[in-house]
Coordinates of N, CA and C in Angstrom, one line a residue:
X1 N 6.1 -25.2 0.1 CA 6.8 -24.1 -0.5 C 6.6 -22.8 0.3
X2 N 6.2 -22.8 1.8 CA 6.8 -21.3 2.6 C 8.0 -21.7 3.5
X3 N 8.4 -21.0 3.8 CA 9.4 -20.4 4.2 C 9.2 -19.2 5.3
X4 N 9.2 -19.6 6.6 CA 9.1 -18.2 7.2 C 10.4 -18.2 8.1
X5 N 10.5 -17.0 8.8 CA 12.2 -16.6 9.2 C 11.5 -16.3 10.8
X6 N 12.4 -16.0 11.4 CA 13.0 -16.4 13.0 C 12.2 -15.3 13.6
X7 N 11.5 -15.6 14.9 CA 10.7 -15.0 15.4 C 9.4 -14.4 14.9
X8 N 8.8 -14.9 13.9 CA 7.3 -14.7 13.4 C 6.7 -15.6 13.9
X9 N 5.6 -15.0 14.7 CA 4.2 -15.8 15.0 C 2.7 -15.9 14.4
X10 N 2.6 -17.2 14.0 CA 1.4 -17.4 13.2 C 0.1 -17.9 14.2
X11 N -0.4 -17.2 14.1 CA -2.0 -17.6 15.3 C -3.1 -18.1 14.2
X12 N -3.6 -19.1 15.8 CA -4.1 -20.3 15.3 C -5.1 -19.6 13.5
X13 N -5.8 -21.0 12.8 CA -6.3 -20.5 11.2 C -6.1 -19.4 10.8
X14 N -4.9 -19.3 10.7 CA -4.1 -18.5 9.7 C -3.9 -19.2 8.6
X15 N -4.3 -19.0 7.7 CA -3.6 -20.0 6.2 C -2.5 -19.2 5.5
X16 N -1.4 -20.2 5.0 CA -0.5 -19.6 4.5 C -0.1 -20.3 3.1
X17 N -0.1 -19.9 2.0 CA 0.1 -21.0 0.9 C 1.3 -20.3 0.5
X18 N 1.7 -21.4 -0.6 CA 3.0 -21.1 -1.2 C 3.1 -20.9 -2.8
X19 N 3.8 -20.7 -3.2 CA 5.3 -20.4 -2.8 C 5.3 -18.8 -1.7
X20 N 5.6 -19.1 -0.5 CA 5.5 -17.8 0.3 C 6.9 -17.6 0.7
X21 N 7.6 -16.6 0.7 CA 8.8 -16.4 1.9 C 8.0 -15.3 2.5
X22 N 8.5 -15.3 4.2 CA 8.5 -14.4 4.9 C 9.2 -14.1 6.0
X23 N 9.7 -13.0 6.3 CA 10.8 -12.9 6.5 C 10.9 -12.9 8.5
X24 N 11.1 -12.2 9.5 CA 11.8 -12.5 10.7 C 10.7 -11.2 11.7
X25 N 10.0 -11.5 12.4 CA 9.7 -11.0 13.4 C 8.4 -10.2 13.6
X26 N 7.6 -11.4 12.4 CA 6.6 -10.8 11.4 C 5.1 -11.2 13.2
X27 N 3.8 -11.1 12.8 CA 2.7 -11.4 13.7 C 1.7 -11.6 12.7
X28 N 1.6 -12.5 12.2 CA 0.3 -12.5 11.3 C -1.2 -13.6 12.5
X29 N -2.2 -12.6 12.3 CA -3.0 -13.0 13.2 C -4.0 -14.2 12.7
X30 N -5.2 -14.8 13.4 CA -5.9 -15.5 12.9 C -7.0 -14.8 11.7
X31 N -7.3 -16.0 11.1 CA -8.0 -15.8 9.9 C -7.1 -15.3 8.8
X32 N -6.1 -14.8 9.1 CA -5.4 -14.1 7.5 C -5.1 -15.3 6.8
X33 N -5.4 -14.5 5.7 CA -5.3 -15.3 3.9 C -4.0 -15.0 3.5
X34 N -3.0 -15.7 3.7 CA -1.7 -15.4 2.9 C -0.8 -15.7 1.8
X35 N -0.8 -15.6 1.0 CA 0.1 -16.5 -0.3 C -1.5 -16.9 -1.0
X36 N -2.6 -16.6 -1.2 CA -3.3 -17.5 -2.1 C -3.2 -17.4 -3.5
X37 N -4.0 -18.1 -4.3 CA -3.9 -17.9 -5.9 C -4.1 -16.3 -6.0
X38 N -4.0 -15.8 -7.2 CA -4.0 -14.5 -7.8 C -5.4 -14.5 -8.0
X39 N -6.1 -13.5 -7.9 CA -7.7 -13.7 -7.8 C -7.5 -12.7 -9.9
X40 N -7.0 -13.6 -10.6 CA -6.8 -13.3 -11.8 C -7.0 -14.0 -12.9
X41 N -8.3 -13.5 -14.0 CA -8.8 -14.7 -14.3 C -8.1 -15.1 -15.4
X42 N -6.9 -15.0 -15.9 CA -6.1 -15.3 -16.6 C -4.8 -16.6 -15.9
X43 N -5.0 -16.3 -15.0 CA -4.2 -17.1 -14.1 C -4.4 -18.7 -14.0
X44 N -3.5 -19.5 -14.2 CA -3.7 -20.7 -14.3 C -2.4 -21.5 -13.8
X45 N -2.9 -22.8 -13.0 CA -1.9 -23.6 -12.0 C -1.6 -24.1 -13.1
X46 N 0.0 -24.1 -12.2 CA 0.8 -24.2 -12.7 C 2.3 -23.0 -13.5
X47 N 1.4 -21.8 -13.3 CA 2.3 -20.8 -13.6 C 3.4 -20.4 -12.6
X48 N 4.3 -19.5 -12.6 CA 5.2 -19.1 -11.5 C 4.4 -18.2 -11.0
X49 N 4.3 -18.1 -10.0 CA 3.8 -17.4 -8.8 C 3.9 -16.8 -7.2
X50 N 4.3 -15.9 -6.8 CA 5.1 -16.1 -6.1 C 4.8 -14.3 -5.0
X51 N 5.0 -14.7 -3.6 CA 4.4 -13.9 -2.7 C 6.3 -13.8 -1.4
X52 N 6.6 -12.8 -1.4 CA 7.7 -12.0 -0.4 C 7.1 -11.2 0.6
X53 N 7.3 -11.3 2.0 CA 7.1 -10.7 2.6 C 8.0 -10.2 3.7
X54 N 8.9 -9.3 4.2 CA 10.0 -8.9 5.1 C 9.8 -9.1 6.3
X55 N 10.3 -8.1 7.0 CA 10.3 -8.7 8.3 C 9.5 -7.1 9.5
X56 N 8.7 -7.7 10.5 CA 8.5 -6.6 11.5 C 7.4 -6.2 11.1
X57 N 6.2 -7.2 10.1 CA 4.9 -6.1 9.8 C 4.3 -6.6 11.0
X58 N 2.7 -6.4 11.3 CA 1.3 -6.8 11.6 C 0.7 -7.0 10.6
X59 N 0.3 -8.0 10.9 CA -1.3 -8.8 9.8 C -2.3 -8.7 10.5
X60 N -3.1 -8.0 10.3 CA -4.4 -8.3 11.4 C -5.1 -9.6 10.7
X61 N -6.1 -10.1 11.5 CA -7.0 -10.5 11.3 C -7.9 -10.4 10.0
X62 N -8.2 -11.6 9.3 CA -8.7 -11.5 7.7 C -8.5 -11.0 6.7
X63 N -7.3 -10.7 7.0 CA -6.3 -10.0 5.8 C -6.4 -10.8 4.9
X64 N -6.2 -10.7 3.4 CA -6.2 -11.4 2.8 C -4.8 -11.0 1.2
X65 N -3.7 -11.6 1.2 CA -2.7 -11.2 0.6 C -2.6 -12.3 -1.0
X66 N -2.4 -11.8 -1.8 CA -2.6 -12.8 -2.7 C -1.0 -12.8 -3.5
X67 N -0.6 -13.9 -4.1 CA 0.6 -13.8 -4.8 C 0.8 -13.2 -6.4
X68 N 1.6 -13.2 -7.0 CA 2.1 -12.9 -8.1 C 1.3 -13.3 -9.2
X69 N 1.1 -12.4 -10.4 CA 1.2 -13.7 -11.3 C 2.3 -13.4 -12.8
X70 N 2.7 -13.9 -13.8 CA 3.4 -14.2 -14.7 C 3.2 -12.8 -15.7
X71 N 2.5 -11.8 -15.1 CA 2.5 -10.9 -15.9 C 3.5 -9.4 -15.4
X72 N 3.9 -10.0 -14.6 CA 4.4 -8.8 -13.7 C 5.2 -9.3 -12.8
X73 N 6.5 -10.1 -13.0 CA 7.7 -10.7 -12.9 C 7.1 -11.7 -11.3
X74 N 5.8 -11.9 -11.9 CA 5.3 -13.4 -10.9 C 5.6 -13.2 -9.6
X75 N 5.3 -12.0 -9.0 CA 5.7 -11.3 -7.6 C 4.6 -10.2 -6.9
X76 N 4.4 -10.7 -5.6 CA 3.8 -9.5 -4.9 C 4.4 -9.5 -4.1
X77 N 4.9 -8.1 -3.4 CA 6.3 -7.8 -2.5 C 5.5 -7.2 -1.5
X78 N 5.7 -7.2 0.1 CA 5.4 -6.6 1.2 C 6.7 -6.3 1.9
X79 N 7.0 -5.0 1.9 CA 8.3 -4.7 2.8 C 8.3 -4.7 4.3
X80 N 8.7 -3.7 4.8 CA 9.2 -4.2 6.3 C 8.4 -3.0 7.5
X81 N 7.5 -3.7 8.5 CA 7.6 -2.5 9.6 C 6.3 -1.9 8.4
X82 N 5.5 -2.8 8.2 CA 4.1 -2.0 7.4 C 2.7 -2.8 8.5
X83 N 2.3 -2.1 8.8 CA 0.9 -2.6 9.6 C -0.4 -2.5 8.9
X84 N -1.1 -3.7 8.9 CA -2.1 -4.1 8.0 C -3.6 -4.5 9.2
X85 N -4.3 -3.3 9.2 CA -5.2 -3.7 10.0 C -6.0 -4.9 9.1
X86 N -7.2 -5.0 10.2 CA -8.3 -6.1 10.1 C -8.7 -5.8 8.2
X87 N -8.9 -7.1 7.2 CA -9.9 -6.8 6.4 C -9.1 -6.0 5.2
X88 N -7.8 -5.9 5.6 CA -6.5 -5.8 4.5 C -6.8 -6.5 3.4
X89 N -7.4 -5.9 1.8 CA -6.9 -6.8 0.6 C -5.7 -6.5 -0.3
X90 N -4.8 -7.3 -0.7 CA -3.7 -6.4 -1.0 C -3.5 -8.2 -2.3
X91 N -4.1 -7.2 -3.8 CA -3.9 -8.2 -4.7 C -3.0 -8.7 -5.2
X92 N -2.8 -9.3 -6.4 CA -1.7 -9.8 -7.0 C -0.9 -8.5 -7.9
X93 N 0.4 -9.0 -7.7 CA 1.2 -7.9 -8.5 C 1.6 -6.7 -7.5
X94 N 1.1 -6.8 -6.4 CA 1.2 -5.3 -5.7 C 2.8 -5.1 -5.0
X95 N 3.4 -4.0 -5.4 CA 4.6 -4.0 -4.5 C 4.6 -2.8 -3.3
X96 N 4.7 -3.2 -2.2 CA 4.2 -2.4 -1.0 C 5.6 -2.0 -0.3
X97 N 6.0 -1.3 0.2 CA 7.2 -0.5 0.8 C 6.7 -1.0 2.0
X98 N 7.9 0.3 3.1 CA 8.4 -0.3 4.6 C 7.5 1.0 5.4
X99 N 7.0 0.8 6.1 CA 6.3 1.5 6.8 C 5.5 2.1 6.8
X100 N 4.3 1.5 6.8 CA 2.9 2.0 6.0 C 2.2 1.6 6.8
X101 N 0.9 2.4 6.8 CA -0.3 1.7 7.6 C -1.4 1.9 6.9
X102 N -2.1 0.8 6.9 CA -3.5 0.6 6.2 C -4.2 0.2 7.0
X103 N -5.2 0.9 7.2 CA -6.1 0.4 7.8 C -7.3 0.1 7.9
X104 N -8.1 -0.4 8.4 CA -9.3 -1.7 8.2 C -10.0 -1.3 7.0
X105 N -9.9 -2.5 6.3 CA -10.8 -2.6 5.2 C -10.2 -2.0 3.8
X106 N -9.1 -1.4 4.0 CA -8.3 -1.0 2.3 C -8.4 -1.9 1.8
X107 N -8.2 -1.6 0.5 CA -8.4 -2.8 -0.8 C -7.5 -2.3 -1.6
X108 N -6.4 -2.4 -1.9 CA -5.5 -2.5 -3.2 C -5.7 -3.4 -4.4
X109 N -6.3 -3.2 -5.6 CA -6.4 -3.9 -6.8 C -4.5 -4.5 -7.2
X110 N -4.7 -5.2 -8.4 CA -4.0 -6.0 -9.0 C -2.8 -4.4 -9.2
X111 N -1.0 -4.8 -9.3 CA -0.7 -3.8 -10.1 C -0.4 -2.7 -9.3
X112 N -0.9 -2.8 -8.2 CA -0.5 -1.1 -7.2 C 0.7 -1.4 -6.9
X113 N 1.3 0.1 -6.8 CA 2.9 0.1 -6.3 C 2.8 1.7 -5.4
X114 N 3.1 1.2 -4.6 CA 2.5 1.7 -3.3 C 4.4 2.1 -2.3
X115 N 4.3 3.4 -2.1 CA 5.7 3.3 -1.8 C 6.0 3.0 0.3
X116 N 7.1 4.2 0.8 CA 7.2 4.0 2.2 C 6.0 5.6 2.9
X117 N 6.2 4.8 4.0 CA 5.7 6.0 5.2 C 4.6 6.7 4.6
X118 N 3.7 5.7 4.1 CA 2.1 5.8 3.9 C 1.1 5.9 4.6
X119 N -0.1 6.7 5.0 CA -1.4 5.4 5.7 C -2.4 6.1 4.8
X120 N -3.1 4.9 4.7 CA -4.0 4.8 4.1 C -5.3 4.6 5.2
X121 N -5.9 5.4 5.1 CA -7.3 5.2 6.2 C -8.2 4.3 5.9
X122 N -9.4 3.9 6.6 CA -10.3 2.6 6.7 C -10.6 3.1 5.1
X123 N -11.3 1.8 5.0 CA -12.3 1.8 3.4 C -11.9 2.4 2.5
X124 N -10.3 2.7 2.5 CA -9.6 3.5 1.0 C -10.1 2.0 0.1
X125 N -10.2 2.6 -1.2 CA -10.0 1.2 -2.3 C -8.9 2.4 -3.6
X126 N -8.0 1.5 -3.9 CA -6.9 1.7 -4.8 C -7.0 0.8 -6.1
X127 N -7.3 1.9 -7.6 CA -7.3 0.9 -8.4 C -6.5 0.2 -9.4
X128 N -6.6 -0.8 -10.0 CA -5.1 -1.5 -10.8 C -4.4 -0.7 -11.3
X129 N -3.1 -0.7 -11.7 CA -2.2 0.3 -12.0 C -1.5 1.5 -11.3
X130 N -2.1 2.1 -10.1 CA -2.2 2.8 -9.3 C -0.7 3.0 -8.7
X131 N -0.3 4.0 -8.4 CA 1.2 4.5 -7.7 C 1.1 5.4 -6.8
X132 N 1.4 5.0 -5.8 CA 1.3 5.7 -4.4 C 2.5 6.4 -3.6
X133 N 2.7 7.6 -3.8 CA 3.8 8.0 -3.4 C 4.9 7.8 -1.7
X134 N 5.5 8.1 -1.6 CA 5.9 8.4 -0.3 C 5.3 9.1 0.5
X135 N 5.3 9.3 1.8 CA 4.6 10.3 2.7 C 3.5 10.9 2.8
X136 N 2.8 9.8 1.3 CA 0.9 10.2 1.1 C -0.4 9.6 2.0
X137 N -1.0 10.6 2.2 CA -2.4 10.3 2.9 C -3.1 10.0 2.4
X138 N -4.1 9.1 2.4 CA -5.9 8.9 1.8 C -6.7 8.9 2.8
X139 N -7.8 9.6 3.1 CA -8.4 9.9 3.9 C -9.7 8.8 3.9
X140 N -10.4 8.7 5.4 CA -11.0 7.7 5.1 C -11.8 7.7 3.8
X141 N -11.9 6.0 3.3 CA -13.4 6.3 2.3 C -12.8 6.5 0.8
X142 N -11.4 7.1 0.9 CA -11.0 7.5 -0.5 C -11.1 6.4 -1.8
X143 N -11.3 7.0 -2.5 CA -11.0 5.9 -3.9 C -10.1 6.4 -4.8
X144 N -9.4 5.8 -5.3 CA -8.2 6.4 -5.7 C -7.9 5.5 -7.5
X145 N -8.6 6.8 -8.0 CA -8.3 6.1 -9.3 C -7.3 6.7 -10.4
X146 N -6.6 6.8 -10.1 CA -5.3 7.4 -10.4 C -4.4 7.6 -9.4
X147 N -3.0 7.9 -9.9 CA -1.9 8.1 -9.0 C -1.9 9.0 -8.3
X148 N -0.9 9.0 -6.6 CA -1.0 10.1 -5.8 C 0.2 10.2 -5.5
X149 N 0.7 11.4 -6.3 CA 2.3 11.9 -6.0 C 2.6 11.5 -4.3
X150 N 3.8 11.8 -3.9 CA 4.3 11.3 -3.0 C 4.1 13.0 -2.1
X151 N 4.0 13.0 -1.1 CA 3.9 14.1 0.4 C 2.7 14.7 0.2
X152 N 1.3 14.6 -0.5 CA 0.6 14.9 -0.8 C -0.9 14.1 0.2
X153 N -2.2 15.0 0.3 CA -3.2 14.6 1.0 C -4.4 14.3 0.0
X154 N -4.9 13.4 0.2 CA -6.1 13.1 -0.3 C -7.3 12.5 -0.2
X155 N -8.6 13.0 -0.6 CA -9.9 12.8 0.1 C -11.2 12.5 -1.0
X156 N -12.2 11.6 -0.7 CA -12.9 11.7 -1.4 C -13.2 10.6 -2.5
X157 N -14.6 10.7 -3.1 CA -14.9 9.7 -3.9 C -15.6 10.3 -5.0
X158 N -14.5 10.2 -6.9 CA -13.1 10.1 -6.5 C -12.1 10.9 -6.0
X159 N -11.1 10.3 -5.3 CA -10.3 11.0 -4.6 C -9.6 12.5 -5.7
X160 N -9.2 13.8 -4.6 CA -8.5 15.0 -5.4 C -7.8 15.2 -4.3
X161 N -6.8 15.5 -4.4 CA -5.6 16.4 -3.5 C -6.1 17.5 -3.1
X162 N -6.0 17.8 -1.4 CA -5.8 19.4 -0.9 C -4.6 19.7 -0.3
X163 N -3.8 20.0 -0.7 CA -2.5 19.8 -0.3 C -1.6 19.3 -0.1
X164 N -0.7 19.7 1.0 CA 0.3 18.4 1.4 C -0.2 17.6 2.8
X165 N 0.5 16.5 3.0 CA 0.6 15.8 4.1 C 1.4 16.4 5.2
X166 N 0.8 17.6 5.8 CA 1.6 17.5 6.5 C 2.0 17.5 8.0
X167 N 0.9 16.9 8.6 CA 1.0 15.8 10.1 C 1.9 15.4 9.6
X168 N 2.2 14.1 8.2 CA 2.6 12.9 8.0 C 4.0 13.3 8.0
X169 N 4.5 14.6 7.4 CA 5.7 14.8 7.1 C 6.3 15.5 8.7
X170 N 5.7 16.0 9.6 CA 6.2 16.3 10.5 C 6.5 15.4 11.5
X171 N 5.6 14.0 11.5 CA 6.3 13.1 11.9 C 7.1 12.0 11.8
X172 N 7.2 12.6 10.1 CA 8.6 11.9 9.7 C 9.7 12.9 9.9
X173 N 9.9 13.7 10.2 CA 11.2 14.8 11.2 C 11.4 15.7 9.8
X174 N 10.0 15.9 8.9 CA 10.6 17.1 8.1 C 10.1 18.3 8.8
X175 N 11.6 19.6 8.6 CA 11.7 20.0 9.2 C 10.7 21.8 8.5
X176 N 10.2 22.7 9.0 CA 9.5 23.1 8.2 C 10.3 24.3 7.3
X177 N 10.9 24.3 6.8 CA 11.9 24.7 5.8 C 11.4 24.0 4.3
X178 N 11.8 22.7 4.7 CA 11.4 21.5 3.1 C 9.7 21.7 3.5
X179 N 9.3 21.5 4.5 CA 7.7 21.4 4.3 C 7.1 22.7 3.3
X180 N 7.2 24.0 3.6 CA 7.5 25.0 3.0 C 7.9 25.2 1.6
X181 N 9.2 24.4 1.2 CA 9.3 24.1 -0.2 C 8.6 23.2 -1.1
X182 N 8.0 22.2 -0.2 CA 7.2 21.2 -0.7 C 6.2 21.7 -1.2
X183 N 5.1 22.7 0.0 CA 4.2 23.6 -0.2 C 4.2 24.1 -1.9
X184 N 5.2 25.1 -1.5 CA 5.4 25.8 -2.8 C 5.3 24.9 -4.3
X185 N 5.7 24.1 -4.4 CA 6.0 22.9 -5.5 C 4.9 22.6 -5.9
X186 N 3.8 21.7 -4.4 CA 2.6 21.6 -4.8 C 1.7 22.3 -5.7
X187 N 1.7 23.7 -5.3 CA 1.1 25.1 -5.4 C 1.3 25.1 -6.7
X188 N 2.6 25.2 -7.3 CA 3.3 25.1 -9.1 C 2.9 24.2 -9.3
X189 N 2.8 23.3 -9.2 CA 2.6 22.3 -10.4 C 1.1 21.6 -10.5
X190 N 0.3 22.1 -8.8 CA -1.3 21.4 -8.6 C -2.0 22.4 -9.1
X191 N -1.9 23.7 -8.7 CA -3.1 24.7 -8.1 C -2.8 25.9 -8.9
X192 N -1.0 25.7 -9.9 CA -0.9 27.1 -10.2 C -2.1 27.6 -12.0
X193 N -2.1 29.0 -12.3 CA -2.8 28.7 -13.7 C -2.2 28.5 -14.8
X194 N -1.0 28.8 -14.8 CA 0.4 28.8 -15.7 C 0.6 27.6 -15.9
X195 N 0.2 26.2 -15.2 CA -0.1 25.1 -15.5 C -1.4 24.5 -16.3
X196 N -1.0 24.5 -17.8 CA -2.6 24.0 -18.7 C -3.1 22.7 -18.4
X197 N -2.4 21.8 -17.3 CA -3.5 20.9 -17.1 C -4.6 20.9 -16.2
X198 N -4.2 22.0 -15.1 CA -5.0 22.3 -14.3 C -6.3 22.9 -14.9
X199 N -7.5 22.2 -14.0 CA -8.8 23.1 -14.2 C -9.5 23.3 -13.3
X200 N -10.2 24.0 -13.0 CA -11.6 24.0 -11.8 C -12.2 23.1 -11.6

């Protein structure tokens, strides 16, 4: 029950279990763990289960990707052109966007939905439920127990925002006009006092 597409190269003990699709021009290296059970202890063979992956990532080495389970339309989705260093855990339920970089040693819990043009630095860990915006940073080390709006930077254990991302945004070709307005937005709605959720 996989299925992989035209020009992906699987290096030598790589395991791949099924139900897997994946899709065209992928590199998954030795030792990655791909398609396994859902490390979920409600989970039981025989349920639908089920692991997507696109086309144009990197897998490093002992990645470890787990599939779906029945609580969350029996799916963990990896999009396209996302690079997964060494020691990648990326659990069941997780839906991952196109262009992301993670690197060594992230850990995404059960449940993350994690969008595009991410990186996540070494030893981030992300916990169940979690929503990761577009164009967001986590700095090494981060722990992230709650959501992190999208063009935003964050550091620390637990992680807190100091502003925007904005290396990340300038080399995604925003131009500094919107960075500027982004700025400002942040400012309103994170940092300003006229906001009652905000505190010290």
């Amino acid at each position: 029950h996989v299925e992989i597409g035209p020009g992906t190269v699987v290096d030598s003990h790589a395991v791949i279990e099924g139900p897997t699709k994946i899709g065209k021009n992928n590199h998954i290296y030795s030792f990655a763990s791909i398609g396994g059970d859902p490390q979920d202890i409600t989970y039981q063979d025989g349920q639908e289960s089920n692991l997507v992956i696109g086309d144009d990532n990197l897998i490093r080495e002992f990645c470890t990707i787990n599939r779906g389970t029945e609580k969350e339309n029996s799916l963990t989705r990896i999009g396209s052109n996302n690079m997964l260093m060494s020691y990648v855990h990326i659990a069941h339920d997780c839906i991952i966007g196109d262009n992301n970089v993670m690197s060594n040693a992230t850990s995404l819990a059960g449940h993350v939905n994690m969008g595009s043009n991410i990186v996540l630095a070494g030893y981030v860990l992300v916990h169940q439920f979690c929503r990761i915006g577009d164009y967001s940073f986590a700095g090494m080390g981060a722990a992230l127990n709650q959501d992190l709006p999208p063009n935003l930077l964050a550091t620390g254990s637990f992680a807190k925002t100091h502003g925007l991302n904005r290396e990340g945004l300038r080399r995604n070709n925003f131009d500094q006009k919107k960075i500027n307005c982004l700025h400002k937005a942040y400012k309103l709605i994170f940092r300003s006092s006229n906001n009652p959720t905000n505190t010290k």
